[in-house]
XYZ file of C-alpha atoms in Angstrom:
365
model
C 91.551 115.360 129.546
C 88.375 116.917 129.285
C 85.885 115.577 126.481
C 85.675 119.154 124.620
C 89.522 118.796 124.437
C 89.428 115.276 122.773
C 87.256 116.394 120.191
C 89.257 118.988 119.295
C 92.351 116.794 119.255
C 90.483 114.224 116.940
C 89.473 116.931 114.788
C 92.461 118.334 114.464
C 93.904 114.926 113.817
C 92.198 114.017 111.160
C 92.496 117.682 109.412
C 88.863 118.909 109.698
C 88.653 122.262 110.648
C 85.485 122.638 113.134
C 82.765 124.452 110.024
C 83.252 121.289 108.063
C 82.947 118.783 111.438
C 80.110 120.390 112.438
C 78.200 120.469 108.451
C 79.056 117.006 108.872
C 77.153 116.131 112.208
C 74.561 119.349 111.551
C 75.655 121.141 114.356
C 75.829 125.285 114.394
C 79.708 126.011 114.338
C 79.693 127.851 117.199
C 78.231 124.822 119.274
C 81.099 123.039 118.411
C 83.364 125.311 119.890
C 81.900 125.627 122.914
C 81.645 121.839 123.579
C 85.431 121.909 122.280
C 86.533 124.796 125.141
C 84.202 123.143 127.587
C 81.854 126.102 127.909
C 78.528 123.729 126.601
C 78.046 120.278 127.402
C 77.627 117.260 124.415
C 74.737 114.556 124.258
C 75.044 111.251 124.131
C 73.840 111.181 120.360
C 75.905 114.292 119.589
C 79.047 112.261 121.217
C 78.141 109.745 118.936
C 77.675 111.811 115.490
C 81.075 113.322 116.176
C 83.011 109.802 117.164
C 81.090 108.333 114.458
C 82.291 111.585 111.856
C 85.768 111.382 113.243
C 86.268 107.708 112.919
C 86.695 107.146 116.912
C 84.872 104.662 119.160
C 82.820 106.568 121.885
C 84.909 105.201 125.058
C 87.852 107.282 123.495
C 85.978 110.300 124.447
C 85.384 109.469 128.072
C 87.693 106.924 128.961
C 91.572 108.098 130.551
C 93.966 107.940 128.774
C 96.454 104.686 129.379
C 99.294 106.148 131.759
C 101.888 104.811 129.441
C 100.692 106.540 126.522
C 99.495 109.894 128.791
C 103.331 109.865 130.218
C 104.763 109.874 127.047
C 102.883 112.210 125.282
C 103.273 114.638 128.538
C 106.459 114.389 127.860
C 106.724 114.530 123.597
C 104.401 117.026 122.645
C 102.885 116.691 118.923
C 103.832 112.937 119.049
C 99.963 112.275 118.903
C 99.540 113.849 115.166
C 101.543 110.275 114.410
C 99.516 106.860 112.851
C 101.184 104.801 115.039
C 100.600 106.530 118.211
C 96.717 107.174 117.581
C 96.632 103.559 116.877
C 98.406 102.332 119.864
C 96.019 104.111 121.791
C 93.539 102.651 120.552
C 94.835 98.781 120.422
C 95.512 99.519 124.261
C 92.369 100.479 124.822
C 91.184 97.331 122.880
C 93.723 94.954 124.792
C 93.371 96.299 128.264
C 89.383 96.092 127.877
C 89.494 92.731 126.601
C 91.652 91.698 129.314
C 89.678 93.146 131.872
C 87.077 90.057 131.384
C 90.068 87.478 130.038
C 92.943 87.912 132.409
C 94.378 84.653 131.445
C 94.997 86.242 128.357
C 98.203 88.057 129.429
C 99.497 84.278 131.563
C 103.011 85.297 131.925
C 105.371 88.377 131.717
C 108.865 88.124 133.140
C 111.000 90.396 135.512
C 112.735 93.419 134.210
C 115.739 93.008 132.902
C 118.976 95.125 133.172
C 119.230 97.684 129.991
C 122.406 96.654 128.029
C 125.053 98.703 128.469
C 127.516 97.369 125.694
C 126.930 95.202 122.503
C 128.129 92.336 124.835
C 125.271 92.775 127.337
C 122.711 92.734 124.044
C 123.973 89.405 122.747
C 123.598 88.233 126.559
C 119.728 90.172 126.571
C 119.292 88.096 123.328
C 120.638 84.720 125.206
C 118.041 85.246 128.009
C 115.039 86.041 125.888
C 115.527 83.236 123.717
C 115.618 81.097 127.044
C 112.247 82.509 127.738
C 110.823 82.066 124.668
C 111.655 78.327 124.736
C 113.905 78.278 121.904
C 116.699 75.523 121.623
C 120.488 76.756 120.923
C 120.368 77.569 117.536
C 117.002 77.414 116.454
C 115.198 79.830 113.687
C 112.649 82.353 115.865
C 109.908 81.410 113.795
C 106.402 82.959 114.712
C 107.879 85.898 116.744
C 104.239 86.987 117.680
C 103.217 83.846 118.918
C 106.299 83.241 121.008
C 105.849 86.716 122.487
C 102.271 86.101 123.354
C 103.425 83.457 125.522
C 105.028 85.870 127.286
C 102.983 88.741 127.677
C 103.378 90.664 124.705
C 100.909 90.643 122.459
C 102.154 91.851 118.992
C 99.779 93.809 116.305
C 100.908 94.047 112.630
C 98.736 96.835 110.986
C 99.967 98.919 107.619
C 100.857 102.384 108.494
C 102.063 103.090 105.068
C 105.651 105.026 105.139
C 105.939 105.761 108.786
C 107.522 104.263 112.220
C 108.704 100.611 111.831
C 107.286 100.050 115.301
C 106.072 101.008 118.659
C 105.647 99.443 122.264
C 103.074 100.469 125.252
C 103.916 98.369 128.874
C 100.430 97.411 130.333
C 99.604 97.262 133.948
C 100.393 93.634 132.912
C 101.895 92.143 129.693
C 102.510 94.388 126.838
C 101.166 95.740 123.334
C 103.316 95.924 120.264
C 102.786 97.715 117.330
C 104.182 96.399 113.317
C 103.929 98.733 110.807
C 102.950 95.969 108.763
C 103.546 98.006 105.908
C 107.000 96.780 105.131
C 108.666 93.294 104.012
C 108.515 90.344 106.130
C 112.338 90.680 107.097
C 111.933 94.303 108.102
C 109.042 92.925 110.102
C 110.355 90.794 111.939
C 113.110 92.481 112.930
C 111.279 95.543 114.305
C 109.368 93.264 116.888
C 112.505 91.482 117.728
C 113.437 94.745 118.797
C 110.369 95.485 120.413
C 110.639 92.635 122.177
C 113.842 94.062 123.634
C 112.041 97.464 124.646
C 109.196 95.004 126.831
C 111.924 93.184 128.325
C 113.757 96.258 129.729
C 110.326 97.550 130.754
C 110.343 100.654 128.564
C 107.019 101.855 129.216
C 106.524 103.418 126.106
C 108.835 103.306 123.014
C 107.948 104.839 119.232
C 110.687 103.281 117.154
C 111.180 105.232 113.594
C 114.028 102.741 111.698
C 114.916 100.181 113.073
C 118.271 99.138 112.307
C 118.135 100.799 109.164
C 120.654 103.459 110.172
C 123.544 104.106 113.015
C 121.450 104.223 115.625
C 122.902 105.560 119.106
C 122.135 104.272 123.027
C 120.127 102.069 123.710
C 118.104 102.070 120.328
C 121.645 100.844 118.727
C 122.037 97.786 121.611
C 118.279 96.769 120.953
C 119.519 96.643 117.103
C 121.959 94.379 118.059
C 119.680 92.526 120.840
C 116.886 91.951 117.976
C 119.490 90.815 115.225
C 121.547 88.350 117.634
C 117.877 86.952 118.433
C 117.085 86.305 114.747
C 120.445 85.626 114.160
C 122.650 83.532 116.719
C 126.364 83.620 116.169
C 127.423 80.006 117.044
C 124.430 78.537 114.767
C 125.230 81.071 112.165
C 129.045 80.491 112.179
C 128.520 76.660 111.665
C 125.460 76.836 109.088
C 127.429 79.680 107.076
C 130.892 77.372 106.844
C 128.967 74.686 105.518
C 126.522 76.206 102.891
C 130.100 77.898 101.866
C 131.265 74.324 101.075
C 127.813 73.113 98.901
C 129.508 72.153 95.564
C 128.879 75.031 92.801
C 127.434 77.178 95.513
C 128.661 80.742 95.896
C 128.850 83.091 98.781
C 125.340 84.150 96.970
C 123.738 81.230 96.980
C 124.866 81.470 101.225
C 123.473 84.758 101.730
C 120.210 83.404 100.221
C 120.219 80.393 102.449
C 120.465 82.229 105.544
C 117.906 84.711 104.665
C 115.714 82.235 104.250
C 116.288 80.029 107.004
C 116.502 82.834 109.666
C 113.571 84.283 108.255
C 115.502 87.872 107.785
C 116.403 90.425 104.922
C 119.602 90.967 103.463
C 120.438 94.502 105.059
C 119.907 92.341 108.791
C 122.410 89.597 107.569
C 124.736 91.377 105.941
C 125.002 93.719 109.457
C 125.296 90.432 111.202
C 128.357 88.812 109.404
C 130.043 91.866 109.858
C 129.767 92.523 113.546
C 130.500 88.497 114.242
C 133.662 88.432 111.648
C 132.733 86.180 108.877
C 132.101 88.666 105.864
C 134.193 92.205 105.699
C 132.517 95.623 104.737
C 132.794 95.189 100.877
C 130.989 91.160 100.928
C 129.326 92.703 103.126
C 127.511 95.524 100.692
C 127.331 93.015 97.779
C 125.049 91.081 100.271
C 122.388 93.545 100.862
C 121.940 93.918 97.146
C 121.441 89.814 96.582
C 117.426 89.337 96.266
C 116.274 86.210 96.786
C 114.775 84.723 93.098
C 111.597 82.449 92.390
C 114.387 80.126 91.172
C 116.139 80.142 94.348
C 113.432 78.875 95.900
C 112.550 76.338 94.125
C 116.062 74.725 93.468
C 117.306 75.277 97.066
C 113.764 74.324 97.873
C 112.990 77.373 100.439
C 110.219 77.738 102.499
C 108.837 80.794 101.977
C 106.765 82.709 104.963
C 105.184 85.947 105.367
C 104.843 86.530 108.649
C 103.137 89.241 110.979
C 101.456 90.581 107.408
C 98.646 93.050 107.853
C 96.325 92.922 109.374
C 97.545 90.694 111.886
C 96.198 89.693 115.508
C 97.761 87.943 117.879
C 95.906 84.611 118.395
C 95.437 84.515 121.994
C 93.932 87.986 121.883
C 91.383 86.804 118.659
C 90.640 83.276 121.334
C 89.797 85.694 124.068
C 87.460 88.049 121.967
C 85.720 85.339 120.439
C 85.074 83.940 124.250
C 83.654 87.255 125.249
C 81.590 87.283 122.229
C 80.402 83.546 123.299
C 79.738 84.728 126.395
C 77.857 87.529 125.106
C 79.716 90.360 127.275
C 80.051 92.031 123.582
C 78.010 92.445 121.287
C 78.796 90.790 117.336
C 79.501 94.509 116.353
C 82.009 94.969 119.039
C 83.170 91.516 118.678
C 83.973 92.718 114.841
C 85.788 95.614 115.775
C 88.120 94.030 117.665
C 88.720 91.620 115.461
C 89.830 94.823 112.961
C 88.053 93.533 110.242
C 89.833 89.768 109.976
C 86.377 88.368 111.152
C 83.095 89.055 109.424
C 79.619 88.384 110.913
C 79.513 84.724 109.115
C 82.861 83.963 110.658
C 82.189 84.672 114.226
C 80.467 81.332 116.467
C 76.881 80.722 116.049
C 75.065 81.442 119.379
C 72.792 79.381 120.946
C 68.832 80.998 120.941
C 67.827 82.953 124.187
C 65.939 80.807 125.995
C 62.218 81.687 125.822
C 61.139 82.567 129.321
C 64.023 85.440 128.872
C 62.116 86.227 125.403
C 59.223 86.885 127.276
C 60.913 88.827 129.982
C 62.068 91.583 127.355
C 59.346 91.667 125.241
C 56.308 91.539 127.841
């Protein structure tokens, strides 16, 4: 795409009409429009006022667009108008630039795996991926994004306010994951559980509205059940779920509460999950997703209460391999920043060591 094209597609995203974009960067209207139809070329510190007036980093302008995103977008026109898409964009610039210098960051990603074709090939998809995350039989998938890292999907939690739960772009290696980071921790983590699902099948580029949250169809409705027999898996919760049943002046309540908690999930997720493994019909079932979890609940069962993937969250192999660029001065401490998205300020970032004098001398002379 042409850079007079971009323009006009940030403009237009961010609702300026081109009068009030160019008043802002005192430019003549019709300059504007040429540079936007390509008839007139744009500076270097025009490029700049407009980025800068539009909220957009420069290499936007000139750089391609990532095939995955490009594909998709071919292929869904009007998708870009979306938060989440102009911010995947521009995390997979971020990522695939970063990894560019760090390759190590992205260590491992594993071999496409079949789509499931049935709910029994997602609780089989779940089986495998919790092999390759290294979980034991049965254990809570605490710190989803830093289990994913480890295998090549790096997982972003930014607040979107009420939009798309979640979104997914395959890299030329690894993966980028996008949290609307908006919503509750259990809503989280269930939307990149089933993210994780979309990377694993190598979906190159998935934009996922609700996840769960209604009957979803296809393959959305298998990842559904992928993600929830990941956070949730059926022997483990069969056994657990008999005995908190049996705790002396316990209710099916206080159960519900305990498995929330302990599975790090929200009550719609668990209440979906007894039903489709047979311990809890439709009616326990609704009373379930209207049980919230109390302060006194947490003390007296003594929960541990976690609040993960909340915004703005970075992956922490991706912040280790900006601050080494930064060390390594390939970026600057204002670059450094913006990758970091604002959960580093200049005080936090390493000191550097002083140029050494005879360089000095070599600029300044």
């Amino acid at each position: 795409m042409e850079i007079g094209a971009r323009v006009a597609e940030a403009r237009s995203e961010r609702g300026a009409t081109q009068a009030q974009l160019a008043a802002t960067i005192g430019m003549d209207r019709t300059a504007l429009a040429k540079i936007e139809s390509g008839s007139r070329g744009v500076s270097a510190l025009e490029l700049v006022a407009i980025a800068r007036a539009l909220g957009r980093r420069v290499e936007w302008f000139v750089d391609e667009t990532p095939p995955a995103l490009a594909s998709y977008r071919g292929a869904h026109p009007g998708v870009a108008v979306q938060a989440i898409d102009t911010e995947l964009d521009s995390l997979v610039r971020e990522v695939e630039f970063v990894t560019s210098h760090c390759p190590e960051l992205v260590t491992g990603q594993p071999e496409p795996l079949p789509h499931p074709a049935t709910p029994e090939d997602a609780e089989d998809l779940a089986a495998t991926a919790r092999r390759l995350l290294g979980l034991k039989p049965g254990q809570p998938v605490h710190e989803l994004s830093r289990l994913a890292a480890a295998i090549g999907l790096l997982v972003f939690s930014v607040d979107l306010g009420e939009g798309a739960d979640a979104g997914t772009v395959l890299l030329r290696r690894g993966g980028v994951a996008l949290i609307n980071g908006h919503w509750r921790v259990g809503r989280r983590r269930l939307a990149a559980a089933h993210e994780l699902g979309h990377y694993l099948v190598a979906d190159e580029f998935a934009l996922d509205w609700r996840v769960a949250a209604t009957e979803a169809r296809g393959i959305e409705a298998r990842l559904d059940r992928f993600a929830r027999a990941l956070l949730l898996p059926v022997e483990d919760l069969r056994q657990r779920w008999a005995q908190w049943l049996t705790i002396p002046d316990e209710t099916w309540r206080d159960a519900a509460v305990r498995a929330a908690s302990h599975y790090g999930t929200d009550m719609a997720t668990l209440a979906r999950r007894l039903v489709e493994i047979d311990l809890v019909d439709r009616s326990r079932s609704d009373e379930i997703r209207r049980v919230q979890t109390k302060q006194a609940d947490i003390v007296e069962k003594n929960l541990v209460v976690r609040d993960e993937m909340a915004p703005v969250a970075l992956p922490r192999p991706y912040e280790q391999a900006v601050l080494k660029l930064y060390r390594r001065e390939v970026i600057t401490a204002d670059r450094a920043l913006g990758l970091l998205r604002g959960n580093f300020d200049l005080d936090a970032l390493p000191t550097l060591p002083p140029a050494p004098e005879a360089e000095m001398w070599e600029v300044t002379s």
